């Protein structure tokens, strides 16, 4: 059976003398494929099967995975390769996407999110830590892990002062209600607004905000904790990322 699809290469692993085993996020799901001879510079598959290449693939169904027959590049995010920090962050995003392993319409949404995020990352459009927070929360939201960010879970207060975000339950508590529960607030007003924006905004407006360093730090802790709650397993790429991202 032949399959033609676009897809983003999440992982490219050498096997044999010059073959690549690919993990590809397509609009319909995550698939594995082997690109035979793709590591040879003159091979027609060399460019289009590289890590983080967004390409159009023609595939044949093999015994254990697809076999890449043809591939043509649609977009390469060259800027990602300019620094260890950006490459480490992209690898972290890719591991989240592969761990979620979306299917159907969810896969198309996750693919669009990751492509847009890699574009902003490649072009230095936003600070790296802010990019990390945006992708973390939005990816979890699209995967069905939507935190309750509308109002305080106890008194329904919407705004005003600091709040506490409980990453275990995905609930918000205002300062007064948090104090009653003996919880210390971990969000200022700007960080809370950013959380709501990431979770609820339209795709076209997702990246259209900025934060102070202090608010971005609050946001980063909240989204990182939320990812760990939702995925509930160690991410190898996160260990490396934490060593290079100041």
mmCIF file of C-alpha atoms in Angstrom:
data_model
loop_
_atom_site.group_PDB
_atom_site.id
_atom_site.type_symbol
_atom_site.label_atom_id
_atom_site.label_comp_id
_atom_site.label_asym_id
_atom_site.label_seq_id
_atom_site.Cartn_x
_atom_site.Cartn_y
_atom_site.Cartn_z
ATOM 1 C CA UNK A 1 0.000 0.000 0.000
ATOM 2 C CA UNK A 2 1.322 3.444 -0.936
ATOM 3 C CA UNK A 3 0.852 6.515 1.252
ATOM 4 C CA UNK A 4 1.604 10.131 0.383
ATOM 5 C CA UNK A 5 1.658 12.558 3.296
ATOM 6 C CA UNK A 6 3.360 15.616 4.686
ATOM 7 C CA UNK A 7 5.161 15.237 7.987
ATOM 8 C CA UNK A 8 7.738 16.594 10.392
ATOM 9 C CA UNK A 9 10.708 14.411 11.294
ATOM 10 C CA UNK A 10 10.710 14.141 15.096
ATOM 11 C CA UNK A 11 13.585 11.686 15.280
ATOM 12 C CA UNK A 12 16.162 10.387 12.797
ATOM 13 C CA UNK A 13 18.308 7.459 13.929
ATOM 14 C CA UNK A 14 21.148 5.830 12.001
ATOM 15 C CA UNK A 15 20.764 2.136 11.336
ATOM 16 C CA UNK A 16 22.971 -0.066 9.210
ATOM 17 C CA UNK A 17 25.621 1.578 7.072
ATOM 18 C CA UNK A 18 23.662 4.569 5.759
ATOM 19 C CA UNK A 19 19.977 4.168 6.595
ATOM 20 C CA UNK A 20 17.789 6.393 8.716
ATOM 21 C CA UNK A 21 14.881 5.229 10.856
ATOM 22 C CA UNK A 22 12.442 8.120 11.130
ATOM 23 C CA UNK A 23 9.695 9.040 13.532
ATOM 24 C CA UNK A 24 7.360 11.343 11.616
ATOM 25 C CA UNK A 25 4.477 13.457 12.894
ATOM 26 C CA UNK A 26 1.894 13.569 10.098
ATOM 27 C CA UNK A 27 -1.561 15.213 9.983
ATOM 28 C CA UNK A 28 -3.044 11.801 10.836
ATOM 29 C CA UNK A 29 -0.654 10.550 13.496
ATOM 30 C CA UNK A 30 2.899 9.508 14.330
ATOM 31 C CA UNK A 31 4.464 6.878 12.091
ATOM 32 C CA UNK A 32 7.810 5.101 11.818
ATOM 33 C CA UNK A 33 9.623 4.731 8.501
ATOM 34 C CA UNK A 34 13.000 3.675 7.178
ATOM 35 C CA UNK A 35 14.817 5.777 4.584
ATOM 36 C CA UNK A 36 17.346 3.465 2.954
ATOM 37 C CA UNK A 37 20.667 5.057 2.011
ATOM 38 C CA UNK A 38 19.468 8.459 3.260
ATOM 39 C CA UNK A 39 22.754 9.198 5.041
ATOM 40 C CA UNK A 40 24.682 9.242 1.776
ATOM 41 C CA UNK A 41 25.166 12.846 0.664
ATOM 42 C CA UNK A 42 24.161 12.161 -2.938
ATOM 43 C CA UNK A 43 21.112 10.127 -2.015
ATOM 44 C CA UNK A 44 17.811 11.698 -3.108
ATOM 45 C CA UNK A 45 16.423 11.251 0.430
ATOM 46 C CA UNK A 46 19.307 12.927 2.270
ATOM 47 C CA UNK A 47 17.898 16.449 2.704
ATOM 48 C CA UNK A 48 14.220 15.672 3.201
ATOM 49 C CA UNK A 49 14.722 13.060 5.937
ATOM 50 C CA UNK A 50 16.876 15.128 8.289
ATOM 51 C CA UNK A 51 15.859 15.940 11.857
ATOM 52 C CA UNK A 52 13.130 18.621 12.040
ATOM 53 C CA UNK A 53 12.629 18.670 8.273
ATOM 54 C CA UNK A 54 9.042 19.231 7.213
ATOM 55 C CA UNK A 55 8.680 17.219 4.025
ATOM 56 C CA UNK A 56 6.267 15.470 1.707
ATOM 57 C CA UNK A 57 6.760 11.724 1.777
ATOM 58 C CA UNK A 58 5.777 8.882 -0.496
ATOM 59 C CA UNK A 59 5.801 5.718 1.591
ATOM 60 C CA UNK A 60 5.237 2.019 1.078
ATOM 61 C CA UNK A 61 4.016 -0.208 3.872
ATOM 62 C CA UNK A 62 6.695 -2.650 4.988
ATOM 63 C CA UNK A 63 6.599 -5.558 7.418
ATOM 64 C CA UNK A 64 7.362 -3.552 10.562
ATOM 65 C CA UNK A 65 7.352 0.058 9.371
ATOM 66 C CA UNK A 66 6.895 2.199 6.299
ATOM 67 C CA UNK A 67 9.641 2.498 3.674
ATOM 68 C CA UNK A 68 10.369 5.945 2.251
ATOM 69 C CA UNK A 69 10.277 5.826 -1.542
ATOM 70 C CA UNK A 70 10.402 9.572 -2.237
ATOM 71 C CA UNK A 71 10.684 12.704 -0.108
ATOM 72 C CA UNK A 72 10.811 16.403 -0.922
ATOM 73 C CA UNK A 73 11.552 19.249 1.475
ATOM 74 C CA UNK A 74 8.780 21.721 2.249
ATOM 75 C CA UNK A 75 10.532 23.616 5.048
ATOM 76 C CA UNK A 76 13.791 23.399 6.960
ATOM 77 C CA UNK A 77 14.197 25.302 10.223
ATOM 78 C CA UNK A 78 17.829 26.247 9.769
ATOM 79 C CA UNK A 79 17.949 28.570 12.763
ATOM 80 C CA UNK A 80 17.378 25.713 15.175
ATOM 81 C CA UNK A 81 20.848 24.391 14.386
ATOM 82 C CA UNK A 82 22.529 27.682 15.329
ATOM 83 C CA UNK A 83 22.791 26.928 19.035
ATOM 84 C CA UNK A 84 22.818 24.009 21.439
ATOM 85 C CA UNK A 85 20.031 25.673 23.427
ATOM 86 C CA UNK A 86 17.625 25.871 20.494
ATOM 87 C CA UNK A 87 18.417 22.335 19.370
ATOM 88 C CA UNK A 88 17.874 21.017 22.894
ATOM 89 C CA UNK A 89 14.541 22.835 23.119
ATOM 90 C CA UNK A 90 13.422 21.485 19.744
ATOM 91 C CA UNK A 91 14.325 17.955 20.844
ATOM 92 C CA UNK A 92 12.244 18.471 23.985
ATOM 93 C CA UNK A 93 9.261 19.592 21.910
ATOM 94 C CA UNK A 94 9.687 16.578 19.649
ATOM 95 C CA UNK A 95 9.754 14.188 22.604
ATOM 96 C CA UNK A 96 6.550 15.703 23.976
ATOM 97 C CA UNK A 97 4.872 15.316 20.580
ATOM 98 C CA UNK A 98 6.000 11.702 20.227
ATOM 99 C CA UNK A 99 4.934 10.895 23.797
ATOM 100 C CA UNK A 100 1.475 12.357 23.219
ATOM 101 C CA UNK A 101 1.336 10.429 19.917
ATOM 102 C CA UNK A 102 -1.830 12.152 18.651
ATOM 103 C CA UNK A 103 -4.162 10.655 16.060
ATOM 104 C CA UNK A 104 -6.834 11.964 13.708
ATOM 105 C CA UNK A 105 -7.708 15.651 13.950
ATOM 106 C CA UNK A 106 -5.631 15.959 17.121
ATOM 107 C CA UNK A 107 -2.521 15.044 15.124
ATOM 108 C CA UNK A 108 -3.168 17.836 12.638
ATOM 109 C CA UNK A 109 -3.512 20.359 15.451
ATOM 110 C CA UNK A 110 -0.357 19.155 17.179
ATOM 111 C CA UNK A 111 1.542 19.272 13.892
ATOM 112 C CA UNK A 112 0.480 22.871 13.228
ATOM 113 C CA UNK A 113 1.447 23.860 16.766
ATOM 114 C CA UNK A 114 4.878 22.284 16.501
ATOM 115 C CA UNK A 115 5.566 23.754 13.064
ATOM 116 C CA UNK A 116 4.613 27.243 14.263
ATOM 117 C CA UNK A 117 6.677 26.839 17.424
ATOM 118 C CA UNK A 118 9.743 25.678 15.500
ATOM 119 C CA UNK A 119 9.376 28.654 13.151
ATOM 120 C CA UNK A 120 9.358 31.121 16.057
ATOM 121 C CA UNK A 121 12.252 29.251 17.649
ATOM 122 C CA UNK A 122 14.271 29.191 14.432
ATOM 123 C CA UNK A 123 13.715 32.892 13.762
ATOM 124 C CA UNK A 124 14.417 34.052 17.348
ATOM 125 C CA UNK A 125 10.963 35.571 17.568
ATOM 126 C CA UNK A 126 10.556 35.013 21.320
ATOM 127 C CA UNK A 127 12.777 34.223 24.337
ATOM 128 C CA UNK A 128 13.575 30.525 24.626
ATOM 129 C CA UNK A 129 11.998 30.063 28.047
ATOM 130 C CA UNK A 130 8.798 31.729 26.880
ATOM 131 C CA UNK A 131 8.710 29.430 23.846
ATOM 132 C CA UNK A 132 9.060 26.470 26.194
ATOM 133 C CA UNK A 133 6.102 27.588 28.298
ATOM 134 C CA UNK A 134 3.878 28.291 25.306
ATOM 135 C CA UNK A 135 4.492 24.909 23.738
ATOM 136 C CA UNK A 136 4.144 22.996 27.010
ATOM 137 C CA UNK A 137 0.734 24.337 27.949
ATOM 138 C CA UNK A 138 -0.705 24.491 24.444
ATOM 139 C CA UNK A 139 0.397 20.958 23.588
ATOM 140 C CA UNK A 140 -1.148 19.622 26.792
ATOM 141 C CA UNK A 141 -4.337 21.587 26.159
ATOM 142 C CA UNK A 142 -4.684 20.192 22.629
ATOM 143 C CA UNK A 143 -4.045 16.702 24.000
ATOM 144 C CA UNK A 144 -7.082 17.054 26.265
ATOM 145 C CA UNK A 145 -5.333 18.197 29.436
ATOM 146 C CA UNK A 146 -7.023 21.580 29.866
ATOM 147 C CA UNK A 147 -6.405 23.138 33.301
ATOM 148 C CA UNK A 148 -9.234 25.100 34.921
ATOM 149 C CA UNK A 149 -7.956 28.658 34.595
ATOM 150 C CA UNK A 150 -11.259 30.513 34.516
ATOM 151 C CA UNK A 151 -11.439 31.529 38.176
ATOM 152 C CA UNK A 152 -10.594 30.568 41.754
ATOM 153 C CA UNK A 153 -11.953 27.099 42.359
ATOM 154 C CA UNK A 154 -13.200 28.075 45.823
ATOM 155 C CA UNK A 155 -14.656 31.593 45.568
ATOM 156 C CA UNK A 156 -14.798 32.096 41.753
ATOM 157 C CA UNK A 157 -12.646 35.236 41.897
ATOM 158 C CA UNK A 158 -11.397 35.980 38.375
ATOM 159 C CA UNK A 159 -8.582 38.486 38.863
ATOM 160 C CA UNK A 160 -6.883 40.828 41.285
ATOM 161 C CA UNK A 161 -3.648 40.120 43.113
ATOM 162 C CA UNK A 162 -1.661 36.905 43.074
ATOM 163 C CA UNK A 163 -3.012 33.384 42.540
ATOM 164 C CA UNK A 164 -1.886 29.832 43.210
ATOM 165 C CA UNK A 165 -1.911 27.296 40.373
ATOM 166 C CA UNK A 166 -2.156 23.726 41.612
ATOM 167 C CA UNK A 167 -0.372 21.608 38.994
ATOM 168 C CA UNK A 168 -1.674 18.391 40.558
ATOM 169 C CA UNK A 169 -5.356 19.241 40.112
ATOM 170 C CA UNK A 170 -5.052 21.902 37.416
ATOM 171 C CA UNK A 171 -7.015 24.388 39.526
ATOM 172 C CA UNK A 172 -6.581 28.020 40.506
ATOM 173 C CA UNK A 173 -6.895 29.587 43.945
ATOM 174 C CA UNK A 174 -6.871 33.292 44.725
ATOM 175 C CA UNK A 175 -4.505 34.594 47.402
ATOM 176 C CA UNK A 176 -7.143 34.509 50.148
ATOM 177 C CA UNK A 177 -8.325 30.984 49.358
ATOM 178 C CA UNK A 178 -4.758 29.769 48.889
ATOM 179 C CA UNK A 179 -3.866 31.113 52.354
ATOM 180 C CA UNK A 180 -6.768 29.186 53.873
ATOM 181 C CA UNK A 181 -5.293 26.052 52.325
ATOM 182 C CA UNK A 182 -1.816 27.041 53.529
ATOM 183 C CA UNK A 183 -0.579 27.432 49.951
ATOM 184 C CA UNK A 184 1.866 30.123 48.773
ATOM 185 C CA UNK A 185 0.857 31.988 45.603
ATOM 186 C CA UNK A 186 3.004 31.160 42.580
ATOM 187 C CA UNK A 187 1.448 33.390 39.888
ATOM 188 C CA UNK A 188 1.407 37.144 39.525
ATOM 189 C CA UNK A 189 -1.291 38.854 37.453
ATOM 190 C CA UNK A 190 0.745 38.832 34.236
ATOM 191 C CA UNK A 191 1.684 35.164 34.516
ATOM 192 C CA UNK A 192 -1.969 34.236 35.097
ATOM 193 C CA UNK A 193 -3.031 36.259 32.055
ATOM 194 C CA UNK A 194 -0.362 34.476 30.010
ATOM 195 C CA UNK A 195 -1.585 31.054 31.149
ATOM 196 C CA UNK A 196 -5.112 31.914 30.075
ATOM 197 C CA UNK A 197 -3.901 33.318 26.761
ATOM 198 C CA UNK A 198 -1.916 30.183 25.915
ATOM 199 C CA UNK A 199 -4.767 27.863 26.822
ATOM 200 C CA UNK A 200 -7.666 29.766 25.287
ATOM 201 C CA UNK A 201 -6.419 32.008 22.445
ATOM 202 C CA UNK A 202 -6.816 31.391 18.727
ATOM 203 C CA UNK A 203 -3.865 29.847 16.912
ATOM 204 C CA UNK A 204 -3.069 33.094 15.110
ATOM 205 C CA UNK A 205 -2.707 34.972 18.412
ATOM 206 C CA UNK A 206 -0.900 32.299 20.416
ATOM 207 C CA UNK A 207 2.536 33.931 20.372
ATOM 208 C CA UNK A 208 1.314 37.543 20.495
ATOM 209 C CA UNK A 209 2.328 38.524 24.017
ATOM 210 C CA UNK A 210 5.398 39.379 26.044
ATOM 211 C CA UNK A 211 6.286 39.052 29.717
ATOM 212 C CA UNK A 212 8.755 40.497 32.181
ATOM 213 C CA UNK A 213 11.474 38.143 33.363
ATOM 214 C CA UNK A 214 9.804 37.719 36.761
ATOM 215 C CA UNK A 215 6.397 36.864 35.280
ATOM 216 C CA UNK A 216 7.977 34.569 32.685
ATOM 217 C CA UNK A 217 9.695 32.675 35.507
ATOM 218 C CA UNK A 218 6.335 32.180 37.270
ATOM 219 C CA UNK A 219 4.778 31.015 34.015
ATOM 220 C CA UNK A 220 7.656 28.636 33.317
ATOM 221 C CA UNK A 221 7.386 26.884 36.648
ATOM 222 C CA UNK A 222 3.621 26.461 36.241
ATOM 223 C CA UNK A 223 3.749 25.014 32.715
ATOM 224 C CA UNK A 224 6.695 22.739 33.489
ATOM 225 C CA UNK A 225 4.858 21.294 36.495
ATOM 226 C CA UNK A 226 1.708 20.835 34.404
ATOM 227 C CA UNK A 227 3.585 18.846 31.748
ATOM 228 C CA UNK A 228 5.006 16.541 34.392
ATOM 229 C CA UNK A 229 1.540 16.001 35.847
ATOM 230 C CA UNK A 230 -0.003 15.227 32.458
ATOM 231 C CA UNK A 231 2.737 13.027 31.024
ATOM 232 C CA UNK A 232 3.723 11.398 34.324
ATOM 233 C CA UNK A 233 6.996 9.930 33.026
ATOM 234 C CA UNK A 234 10.591 11.161 32.763
ATOM 235 C CA UNK A 235 11.547 12.921 29.535
ATOM 236 C CA UNK A 236 15.163 12.275 28.591
ATOM 237 C CA UNK A 237 15.390 15.448 26.512
ATOM 238 C CA UNK A 238 14.342 17.533 29.528
ATOM 239 C CA UNK A 239 17.350 16.343 31.509
ATOM 240 C CA UNK A 240 19.705 17.623 28.808
ATOM 241 C CA UNK A 241 17.695 20.798 28.265
ATOM 242 C CA UNK A 242 17.990 21.709 31.947
ATOM 243 C CA UNK A 243 21.798 21.651 31.646
ATOM 244 C CA UNK A 244 21.987 24.094 28.736
ATOM 245 C CA UNK A 245 19.016 26.448 29.173
ATOM 246 C CA UNK A 246 19.875 29.092 31.749
#
